mmCIF file of C-alpha atoms and ligand atoms in Angstrom:
data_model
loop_
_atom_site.group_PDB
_atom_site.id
_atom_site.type_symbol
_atom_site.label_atom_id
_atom_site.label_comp_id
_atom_site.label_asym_id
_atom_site.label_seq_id
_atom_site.Cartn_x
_atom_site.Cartn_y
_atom_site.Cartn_z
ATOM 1 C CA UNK B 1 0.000 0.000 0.000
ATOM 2 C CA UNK B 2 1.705 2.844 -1.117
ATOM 3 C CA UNK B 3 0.064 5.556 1.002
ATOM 4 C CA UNK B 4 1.850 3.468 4.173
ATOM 5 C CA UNK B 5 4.891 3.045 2.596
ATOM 6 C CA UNK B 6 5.262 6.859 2.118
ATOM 7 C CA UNK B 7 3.842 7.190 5.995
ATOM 8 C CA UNK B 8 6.263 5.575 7.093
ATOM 9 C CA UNK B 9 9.603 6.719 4.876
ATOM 10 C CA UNK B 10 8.156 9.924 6.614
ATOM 11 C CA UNK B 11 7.569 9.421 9.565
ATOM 12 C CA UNK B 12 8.893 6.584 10.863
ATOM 13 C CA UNK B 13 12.090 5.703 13.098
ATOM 14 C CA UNK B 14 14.475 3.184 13.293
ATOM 15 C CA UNK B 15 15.718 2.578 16.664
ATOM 16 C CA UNK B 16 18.406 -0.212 17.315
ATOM 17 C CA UNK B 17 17.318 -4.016 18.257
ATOM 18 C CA UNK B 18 15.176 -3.816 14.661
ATOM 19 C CA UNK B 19 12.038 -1.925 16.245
ATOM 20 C CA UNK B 20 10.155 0.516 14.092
ATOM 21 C CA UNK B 21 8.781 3.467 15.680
ATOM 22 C CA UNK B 22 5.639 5.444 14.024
ATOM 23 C CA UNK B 23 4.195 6.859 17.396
ATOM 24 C CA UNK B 24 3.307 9.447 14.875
ATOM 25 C CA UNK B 25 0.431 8.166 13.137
ATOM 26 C CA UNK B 26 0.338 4.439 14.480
ATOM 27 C CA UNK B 27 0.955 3.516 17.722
ATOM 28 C CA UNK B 28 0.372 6.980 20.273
ATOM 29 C CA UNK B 29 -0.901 9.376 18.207
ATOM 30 C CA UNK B 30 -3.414 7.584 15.577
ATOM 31 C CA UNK B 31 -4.195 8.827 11.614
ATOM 32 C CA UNK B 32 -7.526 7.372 11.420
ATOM 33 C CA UNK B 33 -8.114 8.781 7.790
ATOM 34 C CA UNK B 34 -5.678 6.471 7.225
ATOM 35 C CA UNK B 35 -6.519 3.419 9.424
ATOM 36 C CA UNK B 36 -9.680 3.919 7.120
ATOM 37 C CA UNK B 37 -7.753 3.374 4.344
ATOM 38 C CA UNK B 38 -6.083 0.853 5.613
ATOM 39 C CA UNK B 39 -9.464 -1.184 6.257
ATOM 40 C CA UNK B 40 -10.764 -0.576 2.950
ATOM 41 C CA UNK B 41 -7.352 -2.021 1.661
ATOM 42 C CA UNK B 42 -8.314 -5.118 4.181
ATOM 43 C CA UNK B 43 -11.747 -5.595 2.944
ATOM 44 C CA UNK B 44 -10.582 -5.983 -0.802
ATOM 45 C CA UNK B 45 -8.071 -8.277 0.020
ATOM 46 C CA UNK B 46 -10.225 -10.679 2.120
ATOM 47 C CA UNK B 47 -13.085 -9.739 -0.209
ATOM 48 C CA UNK B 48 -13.962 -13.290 -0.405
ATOM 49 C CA UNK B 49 -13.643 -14.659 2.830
ATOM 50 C CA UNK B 50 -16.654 -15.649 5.063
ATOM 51 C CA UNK B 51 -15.536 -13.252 7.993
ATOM 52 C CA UNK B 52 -18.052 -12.334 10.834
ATOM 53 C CA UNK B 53 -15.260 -11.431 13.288
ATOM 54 C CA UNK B 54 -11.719 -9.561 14.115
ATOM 55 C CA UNK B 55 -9.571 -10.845 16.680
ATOM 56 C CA UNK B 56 -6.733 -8.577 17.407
ATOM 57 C CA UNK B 57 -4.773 -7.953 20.838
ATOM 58 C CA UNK B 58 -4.901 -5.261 23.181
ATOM 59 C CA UNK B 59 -2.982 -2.164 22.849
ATOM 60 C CA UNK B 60 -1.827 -1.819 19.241
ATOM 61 C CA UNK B 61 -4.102 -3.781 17.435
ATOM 62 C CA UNK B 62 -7.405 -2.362 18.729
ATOM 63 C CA UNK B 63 -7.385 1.113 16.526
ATOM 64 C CA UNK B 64 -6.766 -0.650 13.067
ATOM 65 C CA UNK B 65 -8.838 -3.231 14.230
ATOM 66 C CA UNK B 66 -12.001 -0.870 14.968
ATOM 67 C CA UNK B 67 -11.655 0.972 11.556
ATOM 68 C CA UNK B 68 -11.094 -1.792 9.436
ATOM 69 C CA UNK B 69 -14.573 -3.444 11.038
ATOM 70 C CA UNK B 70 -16.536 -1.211 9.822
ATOM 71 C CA UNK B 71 -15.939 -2.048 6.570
ATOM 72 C CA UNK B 72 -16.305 -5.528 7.241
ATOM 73 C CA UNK B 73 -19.263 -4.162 9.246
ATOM 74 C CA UNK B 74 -18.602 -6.870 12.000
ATOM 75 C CA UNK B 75 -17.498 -7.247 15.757
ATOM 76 C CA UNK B 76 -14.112 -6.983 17.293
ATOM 77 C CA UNK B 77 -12.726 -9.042 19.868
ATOM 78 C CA UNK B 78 -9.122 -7.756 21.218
ATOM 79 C CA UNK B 79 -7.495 -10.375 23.425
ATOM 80 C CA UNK B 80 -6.239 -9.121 26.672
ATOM 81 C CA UNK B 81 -2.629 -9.796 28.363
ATOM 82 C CA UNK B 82 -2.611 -10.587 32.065
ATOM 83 C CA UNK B 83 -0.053 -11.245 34.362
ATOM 84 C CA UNK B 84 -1.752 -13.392 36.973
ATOM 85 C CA UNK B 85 -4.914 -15.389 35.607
ATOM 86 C CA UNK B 86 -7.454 -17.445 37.579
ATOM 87 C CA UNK B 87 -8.117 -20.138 35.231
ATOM 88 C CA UNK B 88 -11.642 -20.288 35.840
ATOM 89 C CA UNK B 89 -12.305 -21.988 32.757
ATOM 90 C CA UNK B 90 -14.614 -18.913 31.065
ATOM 91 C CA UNK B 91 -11.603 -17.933 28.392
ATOM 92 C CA UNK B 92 -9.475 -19.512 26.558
ATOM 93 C CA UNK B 93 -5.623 -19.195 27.121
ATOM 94 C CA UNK B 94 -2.529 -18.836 25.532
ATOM 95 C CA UNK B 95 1.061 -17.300 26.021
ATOM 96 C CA UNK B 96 2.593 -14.466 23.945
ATOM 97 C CA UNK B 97 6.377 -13.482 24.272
ATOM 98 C CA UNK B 98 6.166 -9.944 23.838
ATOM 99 C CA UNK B 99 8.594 -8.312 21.488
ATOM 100 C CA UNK B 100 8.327 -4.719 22.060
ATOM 101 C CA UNK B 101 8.499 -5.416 26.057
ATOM 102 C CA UNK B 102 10.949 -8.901 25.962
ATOM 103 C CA UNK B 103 7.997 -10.570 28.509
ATOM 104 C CA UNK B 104 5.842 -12.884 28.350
ATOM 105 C CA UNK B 105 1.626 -12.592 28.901
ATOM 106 C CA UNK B 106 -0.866 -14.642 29.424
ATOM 107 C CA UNK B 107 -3.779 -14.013 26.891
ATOM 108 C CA UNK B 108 -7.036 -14.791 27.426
ATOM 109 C CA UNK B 109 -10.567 -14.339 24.831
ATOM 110 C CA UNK B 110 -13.501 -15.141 26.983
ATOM 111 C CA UNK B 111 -15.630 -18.214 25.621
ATOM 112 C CA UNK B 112 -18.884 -15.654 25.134
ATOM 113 C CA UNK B 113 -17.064 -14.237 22.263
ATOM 114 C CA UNK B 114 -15.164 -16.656 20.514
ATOM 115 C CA UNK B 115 -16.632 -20.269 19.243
ATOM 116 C CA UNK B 116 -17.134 -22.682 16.643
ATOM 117 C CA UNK B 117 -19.214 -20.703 14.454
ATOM 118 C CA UNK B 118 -16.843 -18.012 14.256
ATOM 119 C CA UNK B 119 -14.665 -17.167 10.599
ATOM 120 C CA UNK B 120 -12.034 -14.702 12.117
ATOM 121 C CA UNK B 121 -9.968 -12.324 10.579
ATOM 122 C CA UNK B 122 -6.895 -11.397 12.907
ATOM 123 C CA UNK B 123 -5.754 -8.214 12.701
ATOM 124 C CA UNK B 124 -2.404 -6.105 14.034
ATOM 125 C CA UNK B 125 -0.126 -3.458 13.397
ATOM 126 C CA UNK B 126 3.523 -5.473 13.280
ATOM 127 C CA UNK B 127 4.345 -8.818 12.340
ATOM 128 C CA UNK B 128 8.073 -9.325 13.729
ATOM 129 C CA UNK B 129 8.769 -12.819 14.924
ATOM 130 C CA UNK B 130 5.085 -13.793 14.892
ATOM 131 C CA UNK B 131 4.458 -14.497 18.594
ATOM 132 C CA UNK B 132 1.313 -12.404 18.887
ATOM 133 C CA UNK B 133 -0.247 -13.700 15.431
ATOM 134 C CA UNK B 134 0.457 -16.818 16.437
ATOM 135 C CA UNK B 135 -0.692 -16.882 19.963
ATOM 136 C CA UNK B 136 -4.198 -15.521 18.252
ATOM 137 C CA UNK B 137 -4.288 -18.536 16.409
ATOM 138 C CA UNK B 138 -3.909 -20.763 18.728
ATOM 139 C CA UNK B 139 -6.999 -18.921 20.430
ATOM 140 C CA UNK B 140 -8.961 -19.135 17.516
ATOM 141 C CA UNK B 141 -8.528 -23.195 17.355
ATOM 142 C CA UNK B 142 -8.950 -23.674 21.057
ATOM 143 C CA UNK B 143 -12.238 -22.100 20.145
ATOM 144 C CA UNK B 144 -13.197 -24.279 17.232
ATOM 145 C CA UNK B 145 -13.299 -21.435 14.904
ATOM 146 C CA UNK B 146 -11.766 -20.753 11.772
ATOM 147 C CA UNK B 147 -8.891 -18.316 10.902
ATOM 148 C CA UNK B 148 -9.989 -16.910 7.755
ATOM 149 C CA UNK B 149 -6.782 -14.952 7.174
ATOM 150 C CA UNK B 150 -4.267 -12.656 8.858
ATOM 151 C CA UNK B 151 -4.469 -8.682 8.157
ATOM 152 C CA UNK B 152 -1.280 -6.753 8.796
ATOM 153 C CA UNK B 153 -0.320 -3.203 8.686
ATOM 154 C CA UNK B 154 3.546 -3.439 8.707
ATOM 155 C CA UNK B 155 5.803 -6.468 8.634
ATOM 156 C CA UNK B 156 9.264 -6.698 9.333
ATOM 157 C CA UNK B 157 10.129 -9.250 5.995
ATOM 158 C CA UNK B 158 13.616 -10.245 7.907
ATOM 159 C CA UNK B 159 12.158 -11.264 11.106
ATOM 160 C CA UNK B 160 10.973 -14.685 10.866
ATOM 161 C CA UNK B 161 6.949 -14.293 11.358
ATOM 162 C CA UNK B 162 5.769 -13.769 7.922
ATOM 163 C CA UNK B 163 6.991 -16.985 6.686
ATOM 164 C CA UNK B 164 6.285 -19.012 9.923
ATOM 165 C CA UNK B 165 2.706 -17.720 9.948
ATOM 166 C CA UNK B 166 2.308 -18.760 6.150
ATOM 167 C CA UNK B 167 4.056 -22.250 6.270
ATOM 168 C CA UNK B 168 1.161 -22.964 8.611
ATOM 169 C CA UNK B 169 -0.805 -22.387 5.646
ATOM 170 C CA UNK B 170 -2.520 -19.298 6.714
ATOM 171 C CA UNK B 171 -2.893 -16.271 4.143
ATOM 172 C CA UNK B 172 -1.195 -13.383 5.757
ATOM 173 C CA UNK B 173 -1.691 -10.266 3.866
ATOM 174 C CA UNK B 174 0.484 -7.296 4.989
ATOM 175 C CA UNK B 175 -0.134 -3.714 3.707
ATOM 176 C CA UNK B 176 3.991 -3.047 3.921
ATOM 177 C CA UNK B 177 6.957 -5.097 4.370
ATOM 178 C CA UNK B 178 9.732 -3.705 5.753
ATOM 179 C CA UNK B 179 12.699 -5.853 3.566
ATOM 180 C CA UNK B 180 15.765 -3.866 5.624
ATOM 181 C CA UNK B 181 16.336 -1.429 8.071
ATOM 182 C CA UNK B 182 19.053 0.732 8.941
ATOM 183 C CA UNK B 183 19.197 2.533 12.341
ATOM 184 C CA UNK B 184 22.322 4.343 11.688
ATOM 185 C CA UNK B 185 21.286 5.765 8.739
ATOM 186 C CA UNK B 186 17.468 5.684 8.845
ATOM 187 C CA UNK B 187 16.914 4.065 5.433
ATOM 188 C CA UNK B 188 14.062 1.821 5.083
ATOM 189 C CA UNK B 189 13.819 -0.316 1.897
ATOM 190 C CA UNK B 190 10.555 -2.544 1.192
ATOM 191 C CA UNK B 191 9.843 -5.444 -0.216
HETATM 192 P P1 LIG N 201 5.762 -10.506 17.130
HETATM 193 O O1 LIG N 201 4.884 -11.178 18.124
HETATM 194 O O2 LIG N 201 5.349 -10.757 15.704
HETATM 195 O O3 LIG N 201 7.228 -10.758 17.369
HETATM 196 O O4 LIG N 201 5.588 -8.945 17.374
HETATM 197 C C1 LIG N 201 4.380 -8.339 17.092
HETATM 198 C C2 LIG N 201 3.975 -7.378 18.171
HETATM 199 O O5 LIG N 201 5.097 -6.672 18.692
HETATM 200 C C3 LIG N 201 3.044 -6.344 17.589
HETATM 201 O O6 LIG N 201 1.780 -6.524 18.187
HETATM 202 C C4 LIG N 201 3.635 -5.007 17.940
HETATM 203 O O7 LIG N 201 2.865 -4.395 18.936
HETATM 204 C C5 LIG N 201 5.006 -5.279 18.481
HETATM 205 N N1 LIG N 201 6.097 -4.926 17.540
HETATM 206 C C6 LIG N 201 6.945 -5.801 16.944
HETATM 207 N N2 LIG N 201 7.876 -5.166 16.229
HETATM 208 C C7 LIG N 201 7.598 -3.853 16.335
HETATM 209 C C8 LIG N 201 8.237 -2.678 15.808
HETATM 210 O O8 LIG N 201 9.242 -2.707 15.073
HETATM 211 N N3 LIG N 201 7.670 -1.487 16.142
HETATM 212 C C9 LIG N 201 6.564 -1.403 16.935
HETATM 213 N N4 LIG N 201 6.088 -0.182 17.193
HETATM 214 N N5 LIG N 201 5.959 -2.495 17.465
HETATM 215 C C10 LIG N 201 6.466 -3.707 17.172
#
């Protein structure tokens, strides 16, 4: 997607240990003009998948999530990280290793909101190693539901997500892929 591309060569960092900073319109401060974008970009890509719900994590996720629904015109779920659960047996579990924070959370999706009949599209701002993504579909199969395809706003294409996520056979579809980085220098090529 070019408009994100451009975004980003503006107004995006690169800070050392291969992290990506766009506070600017992303992650702290949000363009929703072009999150809306964004989902329309999401909506013709997945055009023909049976979707009647997003799945993203909580805090990133949630924004591109929201937007991009309505042109799906469905519900979002955002799984939530937790440091101490009670395994009460209303949500299902997994673990994510964190990238951005080097920790690992517990993530739960309550059982109300996730289940067999559900055709989920999962939806986040970075793929990196793949943790998160993958940690959402592990959810989504605890659940019985299908994973109808992954929606990504920018992947870093030499960390090893992308291709781990796809070998699994899952369509990821990613709206820019970082192919290099340089933090010294600032240049960002893409795939
Ligand atoms: P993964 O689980 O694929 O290793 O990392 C994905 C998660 O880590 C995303 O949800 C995102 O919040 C965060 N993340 C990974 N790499 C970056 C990055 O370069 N910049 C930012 N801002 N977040 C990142």
């Amino acid at each position: 997607m070019k408009l994100l591309e451009e975004r980003i060569r503006k107004d995006g960092l690169v800070k050392p240990g291969n992290v990506l900073k766009v506070d600017n319109f992303l992650n702290h401060q949000m363009d929703v003009e072009l999150f809306d974008q964004m989902g329309e970009e999401f909506k013709r890509l997945f055009a023909d998948r049976p979707i009647n719900k997003i799945l993203t994590i909580e805090a990133s996720g949630i924004g591109i999530a929201c937007i991009t629904a309505r042109h799906f015109h469905v519900p979002v779920v955002f799984a939530k990280k937790t440091q101490s659960i009670n395994l009460d047996g209303e949500s299902y579990v997994t673990k994510v290793e964190s990238f951005t924070h080097k920790r690992t959370y517990d993530v739960i999706v309550s059982k109300k909101y996730l289940g067999p009949e559900d055709h989920v599209l999962i939806i986040d701002d970075f793929l990196a190693n793949g943790c998160a993504v993958d940690g959402l579909i592990d959810l989504i199969q605890s659940a019985g539901a299908t994973v109808e395809g992954v929606g990504i706003a920018i992947e870093k294409g030499f960390q090893s997500g992308g291709e781990m996520i796809r070998n699994k056979g899952v369509r990821v579809e990613s709206l820019a892929i970082v192919e290099q980085m340089n933090p010294e220098t600032g240049e960002i090529v893409f795939r």
